[in-house]
Short mmCIF file of C-alpha atoms and ligand atoms in Angstrom, two decimals:
data_model
loop_
_atom_site.label_atom_id
_atom_site.label_comp_id
_atom_site.label_asym_id
_atom_site.label_seq_id
_atom_site.Cartn_x
_atom_site.Cartn_y
_atom_site.Cartn_z
CA MET A 1 -0.02 0.29 -0.12
CA ALA A 2 1.33 3.30 -0.20
CA GLU A 3 2.56 6.12 1.91
CA TYR A 4 0.80 9.38 2.52
CA SER A 5 1.57 12.66 3.17
CA ALA A 6 -1.06 14.55 4.86
CA ALA A 7 -1.76 16.19 1.52
CA ALA A 8 -1.95 13.22 -0.62
CA LEU A 9 -4.31 11.36 1.87
CA LEU A 10 -6.80 14.22 1.99
CA ASP A 11 -6.62 13.97 -1.03
CA VAL A 12 -7.53 10.30 -1.82
CA VAL A 13 -10.01 10.57 0.84
CA ASN A 14 -11.80 13.23 -1.00
CA THR A 15 -10.96 11.74 -4.29
CA LYS A 16 -11.72 7.85 -3.15
CA HIS A 17 -15.25 6.71 -5.06
CA THR A 18 -15.75 3.04 -6.73
CA ALA A 19 -19.49 3.61 -7.89
CA PRO A 20 -21.46 6.20 -8.62
CA ALA A 21 -22.29 8.68 -5.84
CA ASN A 22 -24.18 11.32 -4.74
CA GLU A 23 -22.22 14.61 -5.07
CA ARG A 24 -23.83 16.48 -3.19
CA VAL A 25 -22.67 14.17 -0.04
CA ARG A 26 -19.34 13.71 -2.15
CA ALA A 27 -19.09 17.37 -2.03
CA ILE A 28 -19.88 18.17 1.25
CA THR A 29 -18.33 15.98 2.89
CA ALA A 30 -14.65 16.39 0.87
CA ARG A 31 -15.22 19.92 2.72
CA ILE A 32 -15.79 19.09 5.83
CA VAL A 33 -12.79 16.67 6.19
CA ALA A 34 -10.51 18.93 4.45
CA ASP A 35 -11.38 22.27 7.52
CA LEU A 36 -10.95 19.22 9.90
CA PHE A 37 -7.74 17.71 9.12
CA ARG A 38 -6.29 21.51 9.03
CA THR A 39 -7.67 22.26 12.09
CA ILE A 40 -6.16 19.04 13.69
CA GLU A 41 -2.46 19.94 12.16
CA ASP A 42 -3.10 23.87 13.00
CA PHE A 43 -4.11 22.91 16.57
CA ASP A 44 -2.17 20.28 16.32
CA ILE A 45 -4.59 18.05 18.00
CA THR A 46 -3.23 14.80 20.08
CA HIS A 47 -4.09 11.22 20.22
CA GLU A 48 -6.49 11.40 23.50
CA GLU A 49 -7.76 14.90 22.06
CA PHE A 50 -9.18 13.24 19.39
CA LEU A 51 -10.46 10.18 21.37
CA THR A 52 -12.70 12.48 23.65
CA ALA A 53 -14.39 13.93 20.93
CA ILE A 54 -15.22 10.56 19.63
CA LYS A 55 -16.12 10.09 22.44
CA TRP A 56 -18.41 13.51 23.50
CA LEU A 57 -19.75 13.34 19.82
CA ASN A 58 -21.50 9.08 20.41
CA GLU A 59 -22.48 10.56 23.75
CA VAL A 60 -24.06 13.67 22.12
CA GLY A 61 -26.48 10.71 19.90
CA GLN A 62 -27.06 8.62 22.14
CA GLY A 63 -28.63 11.45 23.96
CA ASP A 64 -30.38 13.02 20.94
CA GLN A 65 -28.43 15.67 21.70
CA PHE A 66 -27.35 17.27 18.31
CA GLY A 67 -30.77 18.96 17.98
CA LEU A 68 -29.24 21.38 20.84
CA VAL A 69 -25.80 21.45 20.05
CA ALA A 70 -26.52 22.86 16.28
CA PRO A 71 -28.52 25.40 18.27
CA GLY A 72 -26.30 26.26 20.42
CA LEU A 73 -23.36 26.59 17.97
CA GLY A 74 -26.09 29.18 15.97
CA PHE A 75 -26.60 27.05 12.83
CA ASP A 76 -30.65 26.85 13.43
CA ARG A 77 -30.27 30.66 13.51
CA LEU A 78 -28.07 31.09 10.93
CA LEU A 79 -31.11 28.86 8.48
CA ASP A 80 -33.57 31.46 9.42
CA ILE A 81 -31.44 34.25 8.48
CA ARG A 82 -30.29 33.10 5.18
CA ALA A 83 -34.38 32.10 4.47
CA ASP A 84 -35.38 35.87 5.72
CA GLU A 85 -32.47 37.14 3.84
CA ALA A 86 -34.12 34.92 0.40
CA ASP A 87 -37.22 36.41 1.37
CA ARG A 88 -35.73 39.93 0.83
CA ARG A 89 -34.59 39.08 -2.10
CA SER A 90 -37.26 38.29 -3.87
CA GLY A 91 -39.14 40.87 -2.67
CA ARG A 92 -42.17 39.29 -1.75
CA LEU A 93 -44.26 40.08 1.74
CA ALA A 94 -42.98 37.48 4.76
CA GLY A 95 -45.40 37.52 7.10
CA THR A 96 -44.78 37.26 10.72
CA PRO A 97 -41.04 36.60 11.45
CA ARG A 98 -39.97 32.85 11.62
CA ALA A 99 -37.62 31.61 14.46
CA ILE A 100 -36.48 28.44 14.73
CA GLU A 101 -38.37 25.27 15.25
CA GLY A 102 -35.70 23.39 17.86
CA PRO A 103 -35.50 19.85 19.20
CA LEU A 104 -38.75 19.87 21.21
CA TYR A 105 -41.85 19.40 18.20
CA ILE A 106 -43.75 16.41 18.59
CA PRO A 107 -46.23 16.08 15.38
CA GLY A 108 -49.76 15.26 16.12
CA ALA A 109 -50.80 16.84 19.13
CA PRO A 110 -55.00 16.72 19.24
CA LEU A 111 -56.84 18.53 18.04
CA SER A 112 -59.63 21.26 18.73
CA LYS A 113 -61.87 24.22 16.80
CA TYR A 114 -61.54 27.25 17.93
CA GLU A 115 -60.47 26.84 21.39
CA ALA A 116 -58.08 24.43 23.75
CA ARG A 117 -57.05 23.83 26.94
CA LEU A 118 -53.12 23.20 26.50
CA ASP A 119 -52.07 22.51 30.73
CA ASP A 120 -53.65 19.63 32.76
CA GLY A 121 -54.74 21.67 35.91
CA SER A 122 -51.19 20.39 37.55
CA ASP A 123 -48.99 22.96 37.01
CA ALA A 124 -49.45 25.57 39.70
CA ALA A 125 -47.78 28.86 37.24
CA GLU A 126 -50.22 31.91 36.85
CA PRO A 127 -52.82 31.31 34.18
CA LEU A 128 -52.06 32.55 30.41
CA ILE A 129 -54.97 33.61 28.30
CA MET A 130 -53.67 33.69 24.12
CA GLU A 131 -55.92 34.85 21.66
CA GLY A 132 -56.20 36.38 18.01
CA CYS A 133 -55.69 35.85 14.42
CA VAL A 134 -54.42 33.91 11.81
CA LEU A 135 -53.73 36.66 8.50
CA ASP A 136 -52.47 36.85 5.01
CA THR A 137 -50.13 39.52 4.14
CA GLY A 138 -53.35 41.51 3.50
CA GLY A 139 -54.75 41.53 6.36
CA ARG A 140 -57.95 38.71 5.76
CA ALA A 141 -58.32 36.69 7.71
CA ILE A 142 -57.76 32.65 7.17
CA PRO A 143 -60.17 30.55 8.12
CA ASP A 144 -59.57 27.06 8.95
CA ALA A 145 -55.57 27.90 9.53
CA ILE A 146 -53.97 25.35 11.94
CA VAL A 147 -52.50 26.96 14.96
CA ASP A 148 -50.03 23.92 15.82
CA VAL A 149 -48.83 25.45 19.69
CA TRP A 150 -46.26 23.83 22.15
CA HIS A 151 -44.56 25.41 24.86
CA ALA A 152 -42.63 24.09 28.44
CA ASN A 153 -44.12 24.28 32.19
CA SER A 154 -43.32 26.36 34.60
CA LYS A 155 -39.94 24.07 35.26
CA GLY A 156 -38.88 24.94 31.68
CA GLY A 157 -39.90 21.25 30.57
CA TYR A 158 -40.76 19.54 27.62
CA SER A 159 -43.78 16.65 27.58
CA HIS A 160 -42.24 13.73 25.79
CA PHE A 161 -39.18 14.72 27.29
CA ASP A 162 -39.51 15.13 30.67
CA PRO A 163 -41.06 11.80 32.16
CA SER A 164 -43.36 13.92 35.01
CA GLN A 165 -45.53 15.56 31.79
CA LYS A 166 -47.92 13.47 30.30
CA PRO A 167 -47.98 12.79 26.19
CA TYR A 168 -49.16 16.36 24.54
CA ASN A 169 -48.98 18.06 27.63
CA LEU A 170 -48.89 21.83 27.13
CA ARG A 171 -48.85 20.66 22.83
CA ARG A 172 -52.48 21.27 20.94
CA ARG A 173 -53.57 21.97 17.25
CA ILE A 174 -56.30 24.83 16.70
CA GLN A 175 -58.14 25.17 13.82
CA THR A 176 -59.33 28.90 13.31
CA ASP A 177 -62.62 29.56 12.83
CA LYS A 178 -64.76 31.68 9.97
CA GLN A 179 -62.82 34.97 11.31
CA GLY A 180 -59.38 33.30 11.41
CA ARG A 181 -59.81 33.19 15.01
CA TYR A 182 -57.81 31.14 17.42
CA ARG A 183 -57.82 30.86 21.32
CA PHE A 184 -56.30 29.15 24.01
CA ARG A 185 -55.86 29.14 27.91
CA SER A 186 -52.47 27.09 29.17
CA ILE A 187 -49.82 28.50 32.27
CA MET A 188 -46.77 30.74 31.48
CA PRO A 189 -44.01 28.84 30.74
CA SER A 190 -40.45 29.24 32.13
CA GLY A 191 -36.88 28.98 30.25
CA TYR A 192 -35.44 26.04 29.30
CA ALA A 193 -32.42 25.25 29.83
CA VAL A 194 -30.12 21.98 28.66
CA PRO A 195 -30.17 19.27 30.92
CA PRO A 196 -27.60 19.40 33.39
CA ASP A 197 -24.11 17.37 32.74
CA SER A 198 -24.89 16.26 29.54
CA PRO A 199 -22.73 16.74 26.63
CA THR A 200 -24.02 19.74 25.84
CA GLU A 201 -24.15 21.41 28.79
CA ARG A 202 -20.26 20.40 29.43
CA PHE A 203 -19.86 21.65 25.89
CA LEU A 204 -21.04 25.18 26.53
CA LYS A 205 -19.50 25.11 29.78
CA ALA A 206 -15.99 24.62 27.85
CA LEU A 207 -16.75 27.73 25.76
CA GLY A 208 -17.93 29.77 28.45
CA ARG A 209 -21.62 29.66 28.29
CA HIS A 210 -24.65 28.42 29.76
CA GLY A 211 -27.50 26.47 27.89
CA ARG A 212 -30.58 28.46 28.58
CA ARG A 213 -32.96 29.67 27.06
CA PRO A 214 -35.67 32.48 27.75
CA ALA A 215 -39.09 31.94 27.97
CA HIS A 216 -40.68 31.52 25.03
CA ILE A 217 -43.93 29.67 22.86
CA HIS A 218 -43.31 27.69 19.75
CA PHE A 219 -45.78 27.71 16.96
CA MET A 220 -45.83 26.33 13.56
CA VAL A 221 -49.20 27.83 11.72
CA SER A 222 -50.47 26.12 8.51
CA ALA A 223 -53.09 27.26 6.06
CA ALA A 224 -53.82 25.83 2.28
CA GLY A 225 -52.29 27.90 -0.21
CA HIS A 226 -50.02 29.32 2.20
CA ARG A 227 -46.94 28.72 3.23
CA THR A 228 -45.75 27.05 7.00
CA LEU A 229 -44.57 30.09 9.71
CA THR A 230 -42.46 27.92 11.70
CA THR A 231 -42.20 30.64 14.91
CA GLN A 232 -42.02 31.95 18.48
CA ILE A 233 -43.23 34.24 20.54
CA ASN A 234 -41.38 35.84 23.72
CA ILE A 235 -42.17 36.30 27.51
CA PRO A 236 -40.86 40.16 27.99
CA GLY A 237 -38.96 40.57 31.11
CA ASP A 238 -37.09 37.38 31.37
CA GLU A 239 -33.33 37.41 32.36
CA TYR A 240 -32.03 35.92 29.05
CA LEU A 241 -34.56 37.59 26.77
CA ASN A 242 -31.22 38.76 25.19
CA ASP A 243 -28.83 36.51 25.91
CA ASP A 244 -30.68 32.98 24.35
CA PHE A 245 -27.82 30.39 24.08
CA ALA A 246 -29.62 29.51 20.82
CA PHE A 247 -30.11 32.65 19.62
CA ALA A 248 -33.19 32.65 18.60
CA THR A 249 -34.90 35.87 20.11
CA ARG A 250 -36.63 38.13 17.66
CA ASP A 251 -37.73 41.90 18.57
CA GLU A 252 -40.91 41.66 16.38
CA LEU A 253 -41.64 38.13 18.65
CA VAL A 254 -41.42 39.87 22.30
CA VAL A 255 -45.10 40.05 22.58
CA THR A 256 -46.34 42.12 24.96
CA LEU A 257 -48.56 40.70 28.94
CA GLU A 258 -51.49 42.46 29.55
CA SER A 259 -52.00 41.81 33.44
CA ILE A 260 -55.68 40.46 34.24
CA ASP A 261 -56.75 41.19 37.20
CA ASP A 262 -60.23 42.84 37.46
CA PRO A 263 -62.60 40.38 39.59
CA ALA A 264 -65.40 40.54 36.31
CA ARG A 265 -63.08 39.99 33.89
CA ILE A 266 -61.55 37.27 35.67
CA ALA A 267 -64.83 35.16 36.38
CA ALA A 268 -65.93 36.12 32.63
CA ALA A 269 -62.56 33.79 31.26
CA GLY A 270 -63.52 31.56 33.98
CA GLU A 271 -60.55 31.86 35.71
CA ASP A 272 -60.45 31.83 39.91
CA ARG A 273 -57.72 34.30 40.24
CA PRO A 274 -55.49 36.90 37.91
CA TYR A 275 -54.05 35.90 34.42
CA ALA A 276 -52.18 36.81 31.89
CA ARG A 277 -53.23 37.37 27.92
CA ILE A 278 -51.39 37.78 24.81
CA GLN A 279 -53.14 38.86 21.99
CA PHE A 280 -51.16 38.34 18.76
CA ALA A 281 -52.00 37.91 15.04
CA PHE A 282 -50.01 35.89 12.35
CA ALA A 283 -49.85 36.72 9.16
CA LEU A 284 -48.82 34.31 6.50
CA ALA A 285 -46.83 34.16 3.05
CA SER A 286 -48.69 32.95 0.13
CA ALA A 287 -47.18 29.50 -0.80
C1 MBD B 1 -35.90 24.82 23.35
O1 MBD B 1 -37.07 24.64 24.17
C2 MBD B 1 -36.00 25.05 22.20
O2 MBD B 1 -36.86 25.96 22.10
C3 MBD B 1 -34.66 25.21 20.86
C4 MBD B 1 -34.80 26.21 20.37
C5 MBD B 1 -33.71 24.46 22.01
C6 MBD B 1 -33.82 23.84 22.75
C7 MBD B 1 -34.98 23.91 23.57
FE1 FE B 2 -38.60 25.36 23.12
#
Protein backbone atom coordinates (compact mmCIF):
# COMPACT_ATOMS: atom_id res chain seq x y z
CA MET A 1 0.00 0.00 0.00
CA ALA A 2 0.91 3.60 -0.33
CA GLU A 3 2.75 5.90 2.03
CA TYR A 4 0.79 9.13 2.33
CA SER A 5 1.67 12.67 3.26
CA ALA A 6 -1.22 14.47 5.00
CA ALA A 7 -2.01 16.29 1.76
CA ALA A 8 -1.91 13.08 -0.28
CA LEU A 9 -4.13 11.31 2.27
CA LEU A 10 -6.70 14.13 2.15
CA ASP A 11 -6.63 14.01 -1.61
CA VAL A 12 -7.23 10.28 -1.77
CA VAL A 13 -9.94 10.39 0.93
CA ASN A 14 -11.71 13.12 -0.98
CA THR A 15 -11.40 11.54 -4.41
CA LYS A 16 -11.90 7.87 -3.58
CA HIS A 17 -15.04 6.48 -5.14
CA THR A 18 -15.67 3.19 -6.77
CA ALA A 19 -19.33 3.57 -7.68
CA PRO A 20 -21.69 6.31 -8.85
CA ALA A 21 -22.46 8.39 -5.80
CA ASN A 22 -24.32 11.35 -4.37
CA GLU A 23 -22.26 14.28 -5.65
CA ARG A 24 -23.64 16.76 -3.13
CA VAL A 25 -22.77 14.47 -0.22
CA ARG A 26 -19.32 13.92 -1.73
CA ALA A 27 -18.64 17.64 -2.21
CA ILE A 28 -19.84 18.67 1.25
CA THR A 29 -17.94 15.82 2.92
CA ALA A 30 -14.78 16.79 1.05
CA ARG A 31 -15.06 20.35 2.37
CA ILE A 32 -15.72 19.31 5.96
CA VAL A 33 -12.96 16.67 6.00
CA ALA A 34 -10.48 19.17 4.55
CA ASP A 35 -11.43 21.69 7.25
CA LEU A 36 -11.05 19.07 10.00
CA PHE A 37 -7.70 17.82 8.69
CA ARG A 38 -6.54 21.44 8.78
CA THR A 39 -7.95 21.92 12.29
CA ILE A 40 -6.06 18.86 13.53
CA GLU A 41 -2.84 20.18 12.02
CA ASP A 42 -3.26 23.83 13.09
CA PHE A 43 -4.15 22.90 16.69
CA ASP A 44 -1.77 19.94 16.85
CA ILE A 45 -4.64 17.75 18.11
CA THR A 46 -3.40 14.86 20.22
CA HIS A 47 -4.59 11.27 20.04
CA GLU A 48 -6.17 11.74 23.48
CA GLU A 49 -8.04 14.88 22.41
CA PHE A 50 -9.27 13.09 19.32
CA LEU A 51 -10.61 10.17 21.38
CA THR A 52 -12.27 12.63 23.78
CA ALA A 53 -14.04 14.22 20.81
CA ILE A 54 -15.22 10.85 19.47
CA LYS A 55 -16.53 9.86 22.90
CA TRP A 56 -18.35 13.19 23.22
CA LEU A 57 -19.92 12.82 19.76
CA ASN A 58 -21.13 9.34 20.69
CA GLU A 59 -22.65 10.68 23.91
CA VAL A 60 -24.35 13.51 22.04
CA GLY A 61 -25.82 10.98 19.61
CA GLN A 62 -26.88 8.52 22.32
CA GLY A 63 -28.66 11.38 24.09
CA ASP A 64 -30.35 12.69 20.93
CA GLN A 65 -28.58 15.98 21.63
CA PHE A 66 -27.36 17.10 18.22
CA GLY A 67 -30.62 19.06 18.11
CA LEU A 68 -29.37 20.99 21.15
CA VAL A 69 -25.74 21.41 20.12
CA ALA A 70 -26.78 22.78 16.71
CA PRO A 71 -28.87 25.76 17.92
CA GLY A 72 -26.25 26.38 20.62
CA LEU A 73 -23.70 26.90 17.85
CA GLY A 74 -26.06 29.16 15.90
CA PHE A 75 -26.79 26.81 13.00
CA ASP A 76 -30.58 26.98 13.32
CA ARG A 77 -30.58 30.77 13.48
CA LEU A 78 -28.21 30.87 10.51
CA LEU A 79 -30.77 28.98 8.43
CA ASP A 80 -33.41 31.54 9.48
CA ILE A 81 -31.12 34.45 8.57
CA ARG A 82 -30.56 32.89 5.15
CA ALA A 83 -34.28 32.25 4.62
CA ASP A 84 -35.00 35.88 5.61
CA GLU A 85 -32.40 37.05 3.09
CA ALA A 86 -33.99 34.93 0.37
CA ASP A 87 -37.38 36.47 1.20
CA ARG A 88 -35.94 39.97 1.02
CA ARG A 89 -34.27 39.26 -2.31
CA SER A 90 -37.50 37.87 -3.76
CA GLY A 91 -39.22 41.06 -2.65
CA ARG A 92 -42.38 39.34 -1.51
CA LEU A 93 -44.15 39.89 1.78
CA ALA A 94 -42.98 37.30 4.28
CA GLY A 95 -45.53 37.89 7.07
CA THR A 96 -44.73 37.24 10.73
CA PRO A 97 -40.98 36.67 11.23
CA ARG A 98 -39.87 33.06 11.46
CA ALA A 99 -38.01 31.67 14.47
CA ILE A 100 -36.29 28.32 14.87
CA GLU A 101 -38.30 25.15 15.46
CA GLY A 102 -35.86 23.65 17.94
CA PRO A 103 -35.59 19.96 18.81
CA LEU A 104 -38.69 19.60 20.99
CA TYR A 105 -41.59 19.64 18.52
CA ILE A 106 -43.82 16.56 18.50
CA PRO A 107 -46.31 16.19 15.62
CA GLY A 108 -49.84 14.95 16.11
CA ALA A 109 -50.97 17.04 19.10
CA PRO A 110 -54.71 16.91 19.90
CA LEU A 111 -56.72 19.01 17.44
CA SER A 112 -59.62 21.24 18.38
CA LYS A 113 -61.69 23.97 16.76
CA TYR A 114 -61.17 27.62 17.68
CA GLU A 115 -60.10 27.08 21.28
CA ALA A 116 -58.16 24.71 23.49
CA ARG A 117 -56.84 24.28 26.95
CA LEU A 118 -53.17 23.26 26.82
CA ASP A 119 -52.45 22.57 30.49
CA ASP A 120 -53.87 19.69 32.53
CA GLY A 121 -54.37 21.73 35.69
CA SER A 122 -51.35 20.25 37.47
CA ASP A 123 -49.05 23.27 37.11
CA ALA A 124 -49.74 26.11 39.57
CA ALA A 125 -48.07 28.75 37.39
CA GLU A 126 -49.96 31.93 36.45
CA PRO A 127 -52.80 31.19 33.99
CA LEU A 128 -52.21 32.47 30.48
CA ILE A 129 -54.79 33.20 27.82
CA MET A 130 -53.52 33.87 24.33
CA GLU A 131 -55.79 34.84 21.48
CA GLY A 132 -55.77 36.40 18.09
CA CYS A 133 -56.12 35.45 14.48
CA VAL A 134 -54.31 34.09 11.47
CA LEU A 135 -54.17 36.50 8.55
CA ASP A 136 -52.68 36.63 5.08
CA THR A 137 -50.15 39.35 4.29
CA GLY A 138 -53.02 41.51 2.99
CA GLY A 139 -54.65 41.44 6.43
CA ARG A 140 -57.47 39.07 5.42
CA ALA A 141 -58.52 36.41 7.95
CA ILE A 142 -57.64 32.79 7.16
CA PRO A 143 -60.34 30.36 8.35
CA ASP A 144 -59.38 26.72 9.04
CA ALA A 145 -55.69 27.51 9.54
CA ILE A 146 -53.96 25.17 11.97
CA VAL A 147 -52.11 26.75 14.89
CA ASP A 148 -49.84 24.03 16.28
CA VAL A 149 -48.57 25.32 19.64
CA TRP A 150 -46.11 23.84 22.12
CA HIS A 151 -44.31 25.20 25.16
CA ALA A 152 -42.55 24.34 28.41
CA ASN A 153 -44.11 24.11 31.86
CA SER A 154 -43.17 26.34 34.81
CA LYS A 155 -40.00 24.28 35.32
CA GLY A 156 -38.90 24.72 31.71
CA GLY A 157 -39.70 21.11 30.78
CA TYR A 158 -41.48 19.87 27.63
CA SER A 159 -43.84 16.89 27.57
CA HIS A 160 -42.37 13.80 25.78
CA PHE A 161 -38.92 14.87 27.01
CA ASP A 162 -39.80 15.49 30.67
CA PRO A 163 -41.11 12.18 32.07
CA SER A 164 -43.12 14.02 34.76
CA GLN A 165 -45.59 15.34 32.15
CA LYS A 166 -48.37 13.46 30.40
CA PRO A 167 -48.18 12.96 26.63
CA TYR A 168 -49.05 16.14 24.71
CA ASN A 169 -49.25 18.27 27.84
CA LEU A 170 -48.87 21.91 26.70
CA ARG A 171 -49.15 20.83 23.05
CA ARG A 172 -52.24 21.39 20.92
CA ARG A 173 -53.37 22.06 17.37
CA ILE A 174 -56.11 24.65 17.04
CA GLN A 175 -58.11 25.19 13.87
CA THR A 176 -59.08 28.82 13.32
CA ASP A 177 -62.78 29.69 13.06
CA LYS A 178 -64.57 31.42 10.17
CA GLN A 179 -63.05 34.73 11.18
CA GLY A 180 -59.56 33.26 11.38
CA ARG A 181 -59.52 33.37 15.18
CA TYR A 182 -57.82 31.06 17.68
CA ARG A 183 -57.71 31.13 21.44
CA PHE A 184 -56.08 29.03 24.15
CA ARG A 185 -55.77 28.75 27.88
CA SER A 186 -52.51 27.55 29.35
CA ILE A 187 -49.98 28.39 32.04
CA MET A 188 -47.05 30.80 31.89
CA PRO A 189 -44.00 28.90 30.65
CA SER A 190 -40.53 29.24 32.13
CA GLY A 191 -37.30 29.23 30.19
CA TYR A 192 -35.69 25.97 29.15
CA ALA A 193 -32.26 24.82 30.29
CA VAL A 194 -30.24 22.06 28.60
CA PRO A 195 -30.08 18.96 30.83
CA PRO A 196 -27.53 19.39 33.65
CA ASP A 197 -24.28 17.44 33.14
CA SER A 198 -25.39 16.47 29.62
CA PRO A 199 -22.76 16.41 26.87
CA THR A 200 -24.32 19.64 25.52
CA GLU A 201 -24.06 21.36 28.89
CA ARG A 202 -20.45 20.22 29.41
CA PHE A 203 -19.55 21.56 25.97
CA LEU A 204 -21.24 24.93 26.56
CA LYS A 205 -19.47 25.21 29.94
CA ALA A 206 -16.14 24.55 28.23
CA LEU A 207 -16.95 27.56 26.05
CA GLY A 208 -17.80 29.67 29.10
CA ARG A 209 -21.48 29.61 28.13
CA HIS A 210 -24.81 28.56 29.63
CA GLY A 211 -27.59 26.51 28.03
CA ARG A 212 -30.56 28.68 28.99
CA ARG A 213 -33.40 29.95 26.85
CA PRO A 214 -35.79 32.75 27.81
CA ALA A 215 -39.47 31.83 28.32
CA HIS A 216 -41.09 31.33 24.92
CA ILE A 217 -43.99 29.64 23.11
CA HIS A 218 -43.54 27.81 19.80
CA PHE A 219 -45.94 27.87 16.87
CA MET A 220 -46.22 26.13 13.54
CA VAL A 221 -49.02 27.81 11.64
CA SER A 222 -50.27 26.28 8.40
CA ALA A 223 -53.12 26.90 5.98
CA ALA A 224 -53.96 25.80 2.44
CA GLY A 225 -52.33 28.07 -0.14
CA HIS A 226 -49.95 29.59 2.41
CA ARG A 227 -46.40 28.97 3.47
CA THR A 228 -46.13 27.23 6.83
CA LEU A 229 -44.77 29.59 9.46
CA THR A 230 -42.56 28.21 12.22
CA THR A 231 -42.04 30.82 14.89
CA GLN A 232 -41.93 31.58 18.60
CA ILE A 233 -43.14 34.37 20.80
CA ASN A 234 -41.10 35.55 23.77
CA ILE A 235 -42.40 36.52 27.19
CA PRO A 236 -41.07 40.00 28.05
CA GLY A 237 -38.94 40.61 31.13
CA ASP A 238 -37.07 37.28 31.11
CA GLU A 239 -33.44 37.60 32.21
CA TYR A 240 -32.34 35.51 29.22
CA LEU A 241 -34.38 37.43 26.64
CA ASN A 242 -31.23 38.82 25.05
CA ASP A 243 -28.96 36.01 26.20
CA ASP A 244 -30.64 33.00 24.56
CA PHE A 245 -28.24 30.07 24.12
CA ALA A 246 -30.07 29.30 20.85
CA PHE A 247 -29.93 32.92 19.54
CA ALA A 248 -33.62 32.77 18.60
CA THR A 249 -35.06 35.98 20.12
CA ARG A 250 -36.46 38.48 17.63
CA ASP A 251 -37.63 41.94 18.68
CA GLU A 252 -40.90 41.69 16.73
CA LEU A 253 -41.77 38.46 18.54
CA VAL A 254 -41.47 39.80 22.09
CA VAL A 255 -45.14 40.17 22.99
CA THR A 256 -46.91 42.52 25.37
CA LEU A 257 -48.36 40.88 28.48
CA GLU A 258 -51.57 42.19 29.90
CA SER A 259 -52.23 41.42 33.58
CA ILE A 260 -55.94 40.81 34.10
CA ASP A 261 -56.88 41.32 37.73
CA ASP A 262 -60.37 42.82 37.40
CA PRO A 263 -62.70 40.30 39.14
CA ALA A 264 -65.37 40.67 36.46
CA ARG A 265 -62.92 39.87 33.67
CA ILE A 266 -61.41 37.01 35.67
CA ALA A 267 -64.88 35.50 36.13
CA ALA A 268 -65.81 36.12 32.48
CA ALA A 269 -62.75 34.12 31.42
CA GLY A 270 -63.76 31.27 33.71
CA GLU A 271 -60.69 31.79 35.90
CA ASP A 272 -60.51 32.09 39.65
CA ARG A 273 -57.42 34.26 39.90
CA PRO A 274 -55.57 36.94 37.97
CA TYR A 275 -54.16 35.81 34.66
CA ALA A 276 -51.90 37.05 31.88
CA ARG A 277 -53.27 37.77 28.44
CA ILE A 278 -51.47 37.92 25.11
CA GLN A 279 -53.02 39.09 21.87
CA PHE A 280 -51.15 38.08 18.74
CA ALA A 281 -51.97 37.93 15.05
CA PHE A 282 -49.98 35.62 12.76
CA ALA A 283 -49.52 36.73 9.16
CA LEU A 284 -48.81 33.96 6.63
CA ALA A 285 -47.04 34.47 3.33
CA SER A 286 -48.73 32.95 0.30
CA ALA A 287 -47.34 29.65 -0.94
C1 LIG B 1 -35.88 24.65 23.37
O1 LIG B 1 -37.02 24.76 24.07
C2 LIG B 1 -35.81 25.27 22.20
O2 LIG B 1 -36.88 25.96 21.83
C3 LIG B 1 -34.65 25.23 21.44
C4 LIG B 1 -34.55 25.98 20.18
C5 LIG B 1 -33.56 24.51 21.87
C6 LIG B 1 -33.65 23.85 23.05
C7 LIG B 1 -34.80 23.92 23.81
FE1 LIG C 1 -38.52 25.72 23.11
